[in-house]
Coordinates of C-alpha atoms in Angstrom, one line a residue:
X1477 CA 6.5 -49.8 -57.9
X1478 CA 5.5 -50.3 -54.4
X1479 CA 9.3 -50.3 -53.5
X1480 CA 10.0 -47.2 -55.3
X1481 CA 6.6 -46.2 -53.6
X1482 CA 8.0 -47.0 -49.8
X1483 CA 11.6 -45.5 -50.8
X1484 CA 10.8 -42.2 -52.1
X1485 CA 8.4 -42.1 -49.1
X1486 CA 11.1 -43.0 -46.7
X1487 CA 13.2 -40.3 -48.3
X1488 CA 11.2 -37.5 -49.5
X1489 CA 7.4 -37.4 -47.5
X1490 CA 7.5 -40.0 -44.9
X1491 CA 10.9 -38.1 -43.8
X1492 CA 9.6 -34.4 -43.7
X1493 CA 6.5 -36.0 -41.8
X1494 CA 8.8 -37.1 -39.2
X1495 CA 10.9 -33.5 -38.9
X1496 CA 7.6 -32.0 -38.8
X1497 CA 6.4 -34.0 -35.9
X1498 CA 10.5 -33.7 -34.4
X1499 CA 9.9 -30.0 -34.5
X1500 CA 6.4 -30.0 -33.1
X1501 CA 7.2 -31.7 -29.9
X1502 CA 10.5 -29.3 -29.9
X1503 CA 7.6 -26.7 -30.5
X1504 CA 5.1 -27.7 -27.9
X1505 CA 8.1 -28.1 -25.0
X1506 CA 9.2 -24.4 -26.3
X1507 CA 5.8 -23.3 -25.7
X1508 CA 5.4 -25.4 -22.3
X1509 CA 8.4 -23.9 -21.1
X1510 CA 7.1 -20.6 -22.4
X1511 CA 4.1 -21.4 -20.4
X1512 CA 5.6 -22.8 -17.3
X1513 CA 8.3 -20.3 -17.2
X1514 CA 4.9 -17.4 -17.5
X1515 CA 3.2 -19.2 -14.7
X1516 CA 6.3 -18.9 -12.1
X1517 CA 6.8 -15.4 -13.1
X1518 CA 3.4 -14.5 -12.6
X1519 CA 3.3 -16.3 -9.3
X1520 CA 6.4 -15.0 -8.0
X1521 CA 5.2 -11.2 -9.2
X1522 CA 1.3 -12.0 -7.2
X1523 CA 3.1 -13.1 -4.4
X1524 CA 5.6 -10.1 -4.2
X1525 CA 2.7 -8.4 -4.7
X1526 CA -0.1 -9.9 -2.2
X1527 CA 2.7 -9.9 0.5
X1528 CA 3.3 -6.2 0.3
X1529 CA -0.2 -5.3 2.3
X1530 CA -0.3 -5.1 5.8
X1531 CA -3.2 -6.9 7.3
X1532 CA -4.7 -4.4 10.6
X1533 CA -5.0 -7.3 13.0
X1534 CA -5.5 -5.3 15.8
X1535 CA -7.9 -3.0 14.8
X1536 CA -10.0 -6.2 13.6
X1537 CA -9.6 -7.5 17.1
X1538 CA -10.7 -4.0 18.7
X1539 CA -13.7 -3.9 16.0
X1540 CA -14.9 -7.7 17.3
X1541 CA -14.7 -6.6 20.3
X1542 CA -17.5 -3.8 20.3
X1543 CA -19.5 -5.4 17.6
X1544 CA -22.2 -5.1 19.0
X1545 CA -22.4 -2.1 18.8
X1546 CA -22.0 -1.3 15.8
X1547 CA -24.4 -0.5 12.6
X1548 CA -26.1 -3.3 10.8
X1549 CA -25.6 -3.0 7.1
X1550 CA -28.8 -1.9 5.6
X1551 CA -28.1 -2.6 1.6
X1552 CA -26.3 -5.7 0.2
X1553 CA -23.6 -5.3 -2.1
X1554 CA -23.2 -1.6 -1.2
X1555 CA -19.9 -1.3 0.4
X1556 CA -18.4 1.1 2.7
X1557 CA -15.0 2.0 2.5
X1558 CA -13.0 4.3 4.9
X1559 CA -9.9 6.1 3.8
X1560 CA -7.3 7.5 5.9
X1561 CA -5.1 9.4 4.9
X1562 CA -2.1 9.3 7.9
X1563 CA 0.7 12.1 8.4
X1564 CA 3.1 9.6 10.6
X1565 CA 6.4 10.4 10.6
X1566 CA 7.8 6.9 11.4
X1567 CA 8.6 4.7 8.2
X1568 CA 10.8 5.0 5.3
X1569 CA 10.7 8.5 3.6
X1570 CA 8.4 10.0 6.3
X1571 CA 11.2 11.7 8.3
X1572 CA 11.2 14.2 5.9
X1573 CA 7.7 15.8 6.6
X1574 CA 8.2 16.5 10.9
X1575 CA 9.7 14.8 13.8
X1576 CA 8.3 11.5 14.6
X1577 CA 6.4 12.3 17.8
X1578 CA 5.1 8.7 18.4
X1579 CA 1.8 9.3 17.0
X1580 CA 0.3 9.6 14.2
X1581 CA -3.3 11.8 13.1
X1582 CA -5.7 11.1 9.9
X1583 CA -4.6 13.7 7.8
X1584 CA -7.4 13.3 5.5
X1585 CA -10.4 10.7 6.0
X1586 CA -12.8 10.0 3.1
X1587 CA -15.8 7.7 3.6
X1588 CA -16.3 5.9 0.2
X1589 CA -19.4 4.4 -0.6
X1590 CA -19.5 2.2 -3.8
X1591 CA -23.8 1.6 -4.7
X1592 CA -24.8 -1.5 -4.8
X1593 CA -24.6 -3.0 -8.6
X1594 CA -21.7 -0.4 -8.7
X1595 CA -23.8 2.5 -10.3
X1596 CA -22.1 4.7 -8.7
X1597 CA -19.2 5.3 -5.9
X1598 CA -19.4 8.7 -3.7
X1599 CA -16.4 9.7 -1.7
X1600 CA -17.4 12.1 1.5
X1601 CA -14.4 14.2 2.9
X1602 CA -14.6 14.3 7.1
X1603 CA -13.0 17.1 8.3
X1604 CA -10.3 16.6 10.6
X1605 CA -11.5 20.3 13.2
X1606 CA -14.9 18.7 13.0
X1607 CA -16.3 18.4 17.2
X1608 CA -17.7 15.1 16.9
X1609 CA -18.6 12.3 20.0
X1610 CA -15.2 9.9 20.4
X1611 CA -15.6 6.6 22.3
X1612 CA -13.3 5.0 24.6
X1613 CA -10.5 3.3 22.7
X1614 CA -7.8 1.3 23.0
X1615 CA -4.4 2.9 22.9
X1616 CA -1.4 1.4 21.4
X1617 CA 0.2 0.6 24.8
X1618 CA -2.9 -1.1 26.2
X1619 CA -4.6 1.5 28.1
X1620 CA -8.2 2.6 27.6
X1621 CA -9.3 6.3 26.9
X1622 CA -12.5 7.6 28.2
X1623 CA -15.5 8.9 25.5
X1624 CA -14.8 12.7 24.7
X1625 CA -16.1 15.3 22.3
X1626 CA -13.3 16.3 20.4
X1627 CA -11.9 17.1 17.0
X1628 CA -12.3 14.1 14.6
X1629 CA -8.6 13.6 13.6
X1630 CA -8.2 12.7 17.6
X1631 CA -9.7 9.5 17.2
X1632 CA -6.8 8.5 15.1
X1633 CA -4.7 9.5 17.4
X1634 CA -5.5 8.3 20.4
X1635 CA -6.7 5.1 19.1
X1636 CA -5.8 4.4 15.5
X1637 CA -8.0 3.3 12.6
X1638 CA -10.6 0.8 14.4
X1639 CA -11.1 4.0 16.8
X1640 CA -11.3 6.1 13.6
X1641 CA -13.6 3.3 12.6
X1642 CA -16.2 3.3 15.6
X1643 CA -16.0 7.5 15.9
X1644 CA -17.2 6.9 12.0
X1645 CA -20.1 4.8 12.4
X1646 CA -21.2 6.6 15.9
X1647 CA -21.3 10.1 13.8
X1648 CA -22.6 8.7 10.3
X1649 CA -25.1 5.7 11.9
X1650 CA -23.3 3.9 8.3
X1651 CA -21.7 0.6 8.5
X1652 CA -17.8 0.4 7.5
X1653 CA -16.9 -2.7 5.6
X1654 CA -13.3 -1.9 4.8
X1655 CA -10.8 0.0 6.1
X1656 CA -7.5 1.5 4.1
X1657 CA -4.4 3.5 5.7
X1658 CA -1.6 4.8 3.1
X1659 CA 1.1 7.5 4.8
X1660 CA 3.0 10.2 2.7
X1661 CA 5.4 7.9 1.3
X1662 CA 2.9 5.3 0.1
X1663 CA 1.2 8.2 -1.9
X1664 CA 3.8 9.6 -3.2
X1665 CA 5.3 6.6 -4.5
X1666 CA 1.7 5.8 -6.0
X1667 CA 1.5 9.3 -8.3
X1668 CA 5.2 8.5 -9.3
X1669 CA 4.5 5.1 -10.5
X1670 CA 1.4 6.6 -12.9
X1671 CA 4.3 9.6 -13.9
X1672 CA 2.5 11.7 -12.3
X1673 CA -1.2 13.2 -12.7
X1674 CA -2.1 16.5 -13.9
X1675 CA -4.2 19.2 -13.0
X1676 CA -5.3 22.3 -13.3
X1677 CA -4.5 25.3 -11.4
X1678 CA -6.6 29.1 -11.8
X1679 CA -3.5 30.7 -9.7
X1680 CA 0.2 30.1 -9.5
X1681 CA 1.3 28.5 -6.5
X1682 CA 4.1 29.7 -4.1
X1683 CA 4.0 28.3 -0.8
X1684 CA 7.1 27.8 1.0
X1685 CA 5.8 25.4 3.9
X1686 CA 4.8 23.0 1.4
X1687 CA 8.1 23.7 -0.6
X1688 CA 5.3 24.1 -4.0
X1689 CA 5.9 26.4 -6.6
X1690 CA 3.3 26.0 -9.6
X1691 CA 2.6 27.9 -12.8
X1692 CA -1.0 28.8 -13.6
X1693 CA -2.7 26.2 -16.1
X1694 CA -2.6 22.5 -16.7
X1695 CA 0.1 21.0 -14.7
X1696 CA 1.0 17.7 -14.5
X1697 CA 2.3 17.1 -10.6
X1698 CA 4.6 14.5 -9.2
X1699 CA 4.9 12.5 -6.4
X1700 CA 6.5 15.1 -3.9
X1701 CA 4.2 17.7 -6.2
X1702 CA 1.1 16.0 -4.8
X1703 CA 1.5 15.6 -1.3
X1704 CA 2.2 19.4 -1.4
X1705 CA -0.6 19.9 -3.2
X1706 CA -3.4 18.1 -1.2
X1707 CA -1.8 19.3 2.1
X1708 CA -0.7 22.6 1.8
X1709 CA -3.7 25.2 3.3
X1710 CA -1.9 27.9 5.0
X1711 CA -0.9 30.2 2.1
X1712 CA -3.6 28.7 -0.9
X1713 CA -7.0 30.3 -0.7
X1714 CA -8.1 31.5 2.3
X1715 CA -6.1 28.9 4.6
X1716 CA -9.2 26.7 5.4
X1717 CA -9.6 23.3 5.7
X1718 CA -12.3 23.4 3.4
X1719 CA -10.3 24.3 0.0
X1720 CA -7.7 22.2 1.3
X1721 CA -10.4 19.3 1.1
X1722 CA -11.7 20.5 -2.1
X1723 CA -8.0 20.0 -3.8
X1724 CA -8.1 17.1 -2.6
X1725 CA -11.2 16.1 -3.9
X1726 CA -10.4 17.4 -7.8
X1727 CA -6.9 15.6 -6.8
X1728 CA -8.9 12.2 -6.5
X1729 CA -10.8 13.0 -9.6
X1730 CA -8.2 13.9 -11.5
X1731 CA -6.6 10.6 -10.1
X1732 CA -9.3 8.2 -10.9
X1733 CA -8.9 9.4 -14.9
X1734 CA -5.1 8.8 -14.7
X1735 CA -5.8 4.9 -13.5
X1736 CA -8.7 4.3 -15.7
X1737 CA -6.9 5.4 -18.9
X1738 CA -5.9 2.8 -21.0
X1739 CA -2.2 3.5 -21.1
X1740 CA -2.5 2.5 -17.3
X1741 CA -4.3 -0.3 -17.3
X1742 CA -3.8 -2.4 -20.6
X1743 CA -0.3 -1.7 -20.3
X1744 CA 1.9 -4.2 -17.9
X1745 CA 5.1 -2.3 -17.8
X1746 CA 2.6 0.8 -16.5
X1747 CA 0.2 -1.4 -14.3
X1748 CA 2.7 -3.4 -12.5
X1749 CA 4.9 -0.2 -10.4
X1750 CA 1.2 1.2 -10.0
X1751 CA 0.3 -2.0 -8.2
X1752 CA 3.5 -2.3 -6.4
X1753 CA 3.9 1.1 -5.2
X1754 CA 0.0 0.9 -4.2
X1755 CA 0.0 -2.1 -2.2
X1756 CA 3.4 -1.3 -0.7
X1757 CA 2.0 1.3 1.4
X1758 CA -1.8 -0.2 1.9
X1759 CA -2.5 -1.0 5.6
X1760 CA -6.2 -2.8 5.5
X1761 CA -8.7 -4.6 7.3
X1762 CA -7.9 -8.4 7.2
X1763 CA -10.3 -9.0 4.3
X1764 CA -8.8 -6.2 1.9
X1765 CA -5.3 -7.6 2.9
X1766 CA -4.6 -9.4 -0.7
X1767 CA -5.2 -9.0 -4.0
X1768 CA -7.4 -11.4 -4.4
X1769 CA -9.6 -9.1 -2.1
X1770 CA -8.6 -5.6 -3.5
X1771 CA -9.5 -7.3 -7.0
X1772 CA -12.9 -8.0 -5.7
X1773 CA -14.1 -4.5 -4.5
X1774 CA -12.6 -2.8 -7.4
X1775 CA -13.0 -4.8 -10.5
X1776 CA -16.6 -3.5 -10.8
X1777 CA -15.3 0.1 -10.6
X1778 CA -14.4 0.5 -14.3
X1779 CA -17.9 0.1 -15.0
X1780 CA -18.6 3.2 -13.3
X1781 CA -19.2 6.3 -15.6
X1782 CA -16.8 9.3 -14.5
X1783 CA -19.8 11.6 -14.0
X1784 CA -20.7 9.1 -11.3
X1785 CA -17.6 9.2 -9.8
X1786 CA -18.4 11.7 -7.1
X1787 CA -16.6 13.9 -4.2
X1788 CA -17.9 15.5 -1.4
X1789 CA -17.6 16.8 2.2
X1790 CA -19.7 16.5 5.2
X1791 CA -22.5 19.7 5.1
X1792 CA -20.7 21.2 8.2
X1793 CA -20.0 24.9 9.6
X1794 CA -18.2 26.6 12.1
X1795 CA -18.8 25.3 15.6
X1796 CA -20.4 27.8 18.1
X1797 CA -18.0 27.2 20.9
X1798 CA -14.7 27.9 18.9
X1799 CA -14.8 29.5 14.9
X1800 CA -11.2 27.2 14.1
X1801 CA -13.5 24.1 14.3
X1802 CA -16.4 23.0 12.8
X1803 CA -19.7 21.3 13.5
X1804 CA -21.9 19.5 11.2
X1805 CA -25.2 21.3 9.6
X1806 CA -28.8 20.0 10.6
X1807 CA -31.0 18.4 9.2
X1808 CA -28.6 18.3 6.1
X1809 CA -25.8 15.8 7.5
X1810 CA -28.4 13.9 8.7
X1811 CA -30.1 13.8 5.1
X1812 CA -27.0 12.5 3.7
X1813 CA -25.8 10.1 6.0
X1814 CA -29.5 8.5 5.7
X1815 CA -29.2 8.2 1.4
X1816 CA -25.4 6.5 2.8
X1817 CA -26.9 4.0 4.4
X1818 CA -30.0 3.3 2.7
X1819 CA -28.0 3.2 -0.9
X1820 CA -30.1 6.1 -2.0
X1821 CA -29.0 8.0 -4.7
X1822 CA -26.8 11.4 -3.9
X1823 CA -26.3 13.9 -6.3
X1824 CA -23.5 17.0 -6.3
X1825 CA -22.8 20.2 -8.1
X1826 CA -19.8 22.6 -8.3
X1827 CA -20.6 25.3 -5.6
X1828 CA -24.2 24.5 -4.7
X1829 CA -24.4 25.4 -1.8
X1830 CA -22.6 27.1 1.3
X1831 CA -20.3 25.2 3.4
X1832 CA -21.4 22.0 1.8
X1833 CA -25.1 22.4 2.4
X1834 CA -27.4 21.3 0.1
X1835 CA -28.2 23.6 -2.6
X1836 CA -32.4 23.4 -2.4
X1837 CA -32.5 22.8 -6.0
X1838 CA -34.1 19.5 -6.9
X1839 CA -31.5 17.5 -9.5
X1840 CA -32.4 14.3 -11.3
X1841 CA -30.6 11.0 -10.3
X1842 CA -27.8 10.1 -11.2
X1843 CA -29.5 6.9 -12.7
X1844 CA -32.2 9.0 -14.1
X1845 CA -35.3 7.1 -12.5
X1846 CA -38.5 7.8 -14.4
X1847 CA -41.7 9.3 -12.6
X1848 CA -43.8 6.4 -14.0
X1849 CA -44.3 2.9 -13.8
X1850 CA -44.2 1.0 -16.7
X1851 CA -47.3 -1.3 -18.1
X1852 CA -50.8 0.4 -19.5
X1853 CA -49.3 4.0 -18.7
X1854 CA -49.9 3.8 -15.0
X1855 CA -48.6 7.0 -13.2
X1856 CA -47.1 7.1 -9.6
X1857 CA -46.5 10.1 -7.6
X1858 CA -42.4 11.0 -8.0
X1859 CA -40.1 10.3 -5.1
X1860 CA -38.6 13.0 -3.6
X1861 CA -35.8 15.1 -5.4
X1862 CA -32.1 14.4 -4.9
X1863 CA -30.7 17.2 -2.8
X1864 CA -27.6 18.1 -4.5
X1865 CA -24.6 18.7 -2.2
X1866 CA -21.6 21.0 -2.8
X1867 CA -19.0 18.8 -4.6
X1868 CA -17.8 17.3 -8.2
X1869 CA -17.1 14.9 -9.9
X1870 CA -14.5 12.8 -11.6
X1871 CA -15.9 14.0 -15.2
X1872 CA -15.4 17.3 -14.2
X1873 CA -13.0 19.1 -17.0
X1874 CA -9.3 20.3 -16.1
X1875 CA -9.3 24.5 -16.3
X1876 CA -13.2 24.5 -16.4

C-alpha cells in the first residue's frame, strides 16, 4: 500500500506539485523580467526626461553675486516663483515669429506665489510698459549696464532672467525662490501635447498679425492657436496691454483645469508628451532643474481648490510722463506686495476695480478665518478685510 502510495504520488500529485513549482519559478522570472524590464524603461524615460531642463548657471552665479542684497524670505514654505515668458527668436521653431535680433525681451512675467501649506497659489501679471527702477546688470558679453528707470521688459533684455530677477525683488521688496523661462516653441509644444485647451471667446476673432481667426463661443485652441491668443493686442479689445494680460490670465486658468483633469494626469500615454514637451523648453534656476525638484514644488498643487487658483496684475495706471506706459498705483501695489511677502491672504474679483486697483469692498478669505477665537466663546476684534483686487480665478466658468 505504501508503494502504490509513493507511485501514484510520483505520478499523479507529487508530479503536478513539481510542474506547479516548474511554472512558478518560470512565473516569478516572467514577472522579474517584467519588473526589471519596467525599471529600465522608467529610468531611461526619467532620465530623457530630467535631462531635457536647462539649468540657468549664470544667472545663479549673477544672483550669488548680489545676495546681499536681496530680500530675506519672510514665511517658510511659501514659495516664490517667477515666470517669464520670452519672445527670442533664436532656437528651433522660433524663426517663425521675427528676425533673431540677438536679444531677447520677457514677453509676459508672472510672479507666482504658492501660500505656505499650499492653500492657495496667486499668480500676479507685471506689465512689460511698466517704468520701474533697473539695477546694473550683467550683459551677456561681460559688460556691466548702469541702474536706469525704464520699462520693465528691459531688464530682460539687457540682462536676462537674474536681472529680471533683482528688478523683481527691488520693485516688489518679495523674495524669488525659483525662476522659470519657456519661449514660443516650448509653449506651443506644451498646449499641443494636452490637444489643446479650450476657451471661451464673447467676440470672434480676426486678427491678421497674429494670423488668428476665431468663432464666437467655446473654442478649444491649439498650440499655434495659443500663442496667438495670449499675444495678440493690437486688433482685440482696445489694443492694451492690459486685456492682453487678462487673456492671458483666463488662458492660465483655463490651463490649470486642462492639467488637473484626470484624463491628463492618471493617464501615461497623456502625461508623458505633457512632461516632455514641458521640460523640453523649461530654462530654471539650478534647484528647479530636474524633476525631482519640479516634483517637489508642484505635487502639493493638486491639493489646491480651483477657486484658489488665482490671477492677477500689478494695481498700475498710466505713467504721467508718457500715457503708452504705465506706473504702479499707491498705496495699493504697495498693499499687495506686503500680503506677498508676509503670506497674507489675497483675495480677487472679476472687474473690481479700475486698472487693477482694489475694489474697497471688504471680501472674506479665501480660507474663511473666523472673527472669534475658540474656547469659552471668547471674542477678538476681526483683522482687517481682504482687499479684493481686479482678477479671476481658475474656477471661473468658460462663457460666464
Amino acid at each position: 500500500m505504501a508503494g502504490e502510495r509513493a507511485g501514484a504520488s510520483a505520478s499523479g500529485v507529487g508530479l503536478r506539485r513539481r510542474r506547479r513549482r516548474l511554472w512558478g519559478r518560470a512565473g516569478a522570472g516572467a514577472v522579474g523580467v517584467v519588473v526589471v524590464g519596467a525599471g529600465v524603461a522608467g529610468w531611461v524615460v526619467y532620465a530623457l526626461l530630467d535631462g531635457n531642463i536647462t539649468p540657468d548657471e549664470a544667472a545663479a552665479a549673477e544672483l550669488a553675486r548680489y545676495e546681499s542684497e536681496r530680500p530675506t524670505a519672510l514665511v517658510k514654505d511659501a514659495r516664490n516663483i517667477l515666470l517669464i515668458g520670452s519672445d527670442s527668436r533664436s532656437g528651433d521653431g522660433n524663426g517663425a515669429y521675427g528676425r533673431d535680433s540677438g536679444t531677447e525681451r520677457s514677453d509676459t512675467t508672472i510672479l507666482l506665489h504658492l501660500a505656505a501649506g499650499r492653500r492657495s497659489a496667486t499668480a500676479v501679471s507685471i506689465p512689460r510698459d511698466l517704468m520701474v527702477d533697473v539695477p546694473g546688470c550683467r550683459r551677456r558679453d561681460g559688460t556691466r549696464t548702469e541702474p536706469m528707470f525704464a520699462m520693465f521688459n528691459y531688464a530682460f533684455q539687457t540682462g536676462g532672467s537674474a536681472c529680471t530677477i533683482r528688478t523683481v525683488e527691488k520693485l516688489t521688496g518679495v523674495r524669488v525662490d525659483h525662476h522659470v523661462v519657456v519661449d514660443f516653441s516650448g509653449f506651443k509644444e506644451m498646449v499641443e501635447a494636452l490637444d489643446g485647451v479650450r476657451v471661451c471667446l464673447k467676440e470672434p476673432i480676426r486678427d491678421k498679425a497674429a494670423k488668428l481667426w476665431l468663432p464666437a463661443g467655446r473654442v478649444t485652441l491649439d498650440g499655434e492657436q495659443a500663442l496667438g491668443f495670449v499675444r495678440a493686442r493690437k486688433s482685440l479689445g482696445d489694443g492694451s496691454d492690459t486685456e492682453r494680460m487678462e487673456r492671458q490670465q483666463l488662458f492660465l486658468g483655463a490651463l490649470v483645469n486642462k492639467v488637473r483633469g484626470n484624463d491628463v494626469l492618471l493617464n501615461p500615454a497623456k502625461l508623458y508628451p505633457v512632461l516632455d514637451a514641458a521640460t523640453s523648453s523649461l530654462t530654471t534656476d539650478p534647484e528647479l532643474a530636474s524633476l525631482r525638484g519640479l516634483y517637489e514644488l508642484v505635487r502639493g498643487l493638486r491639493q489646491i481648490p480651483t477657486e484658489r487658483v488665482q490671477f492677477l496684475t500689478v494695481p498700475r495706471e498710466s505713467y504721467v510722463g508718457n500715457a503708452n506706459r504705465d506706473q504702479l498705483v499707491e498705496p495699493e501695489a504697495e498693499e499687495l506686495f506686503e500680503r506677498l511677502r508676509t503670506d497674507t491672504p489675497v483675495s480677487v474679483a472679476r472687474k473690481a476695480g479700475r486698472n487693477g486697483t482694489p475694489a474697497g469692498t471688504p471680501a472674506s478669505t479665501p480660507e474663511g478665518t473666523p472673527a472669534q477665537s475658540p474656547g469659552h466663546g471668547a471674542y477678538r476684534s476681526p483683522s482687517p478685510p481682504t482687499p479684493t483686487f481686479s482678477g479671476n480665478t481658475a474656477a471661473q466658468k468658460l462663457c460666464a
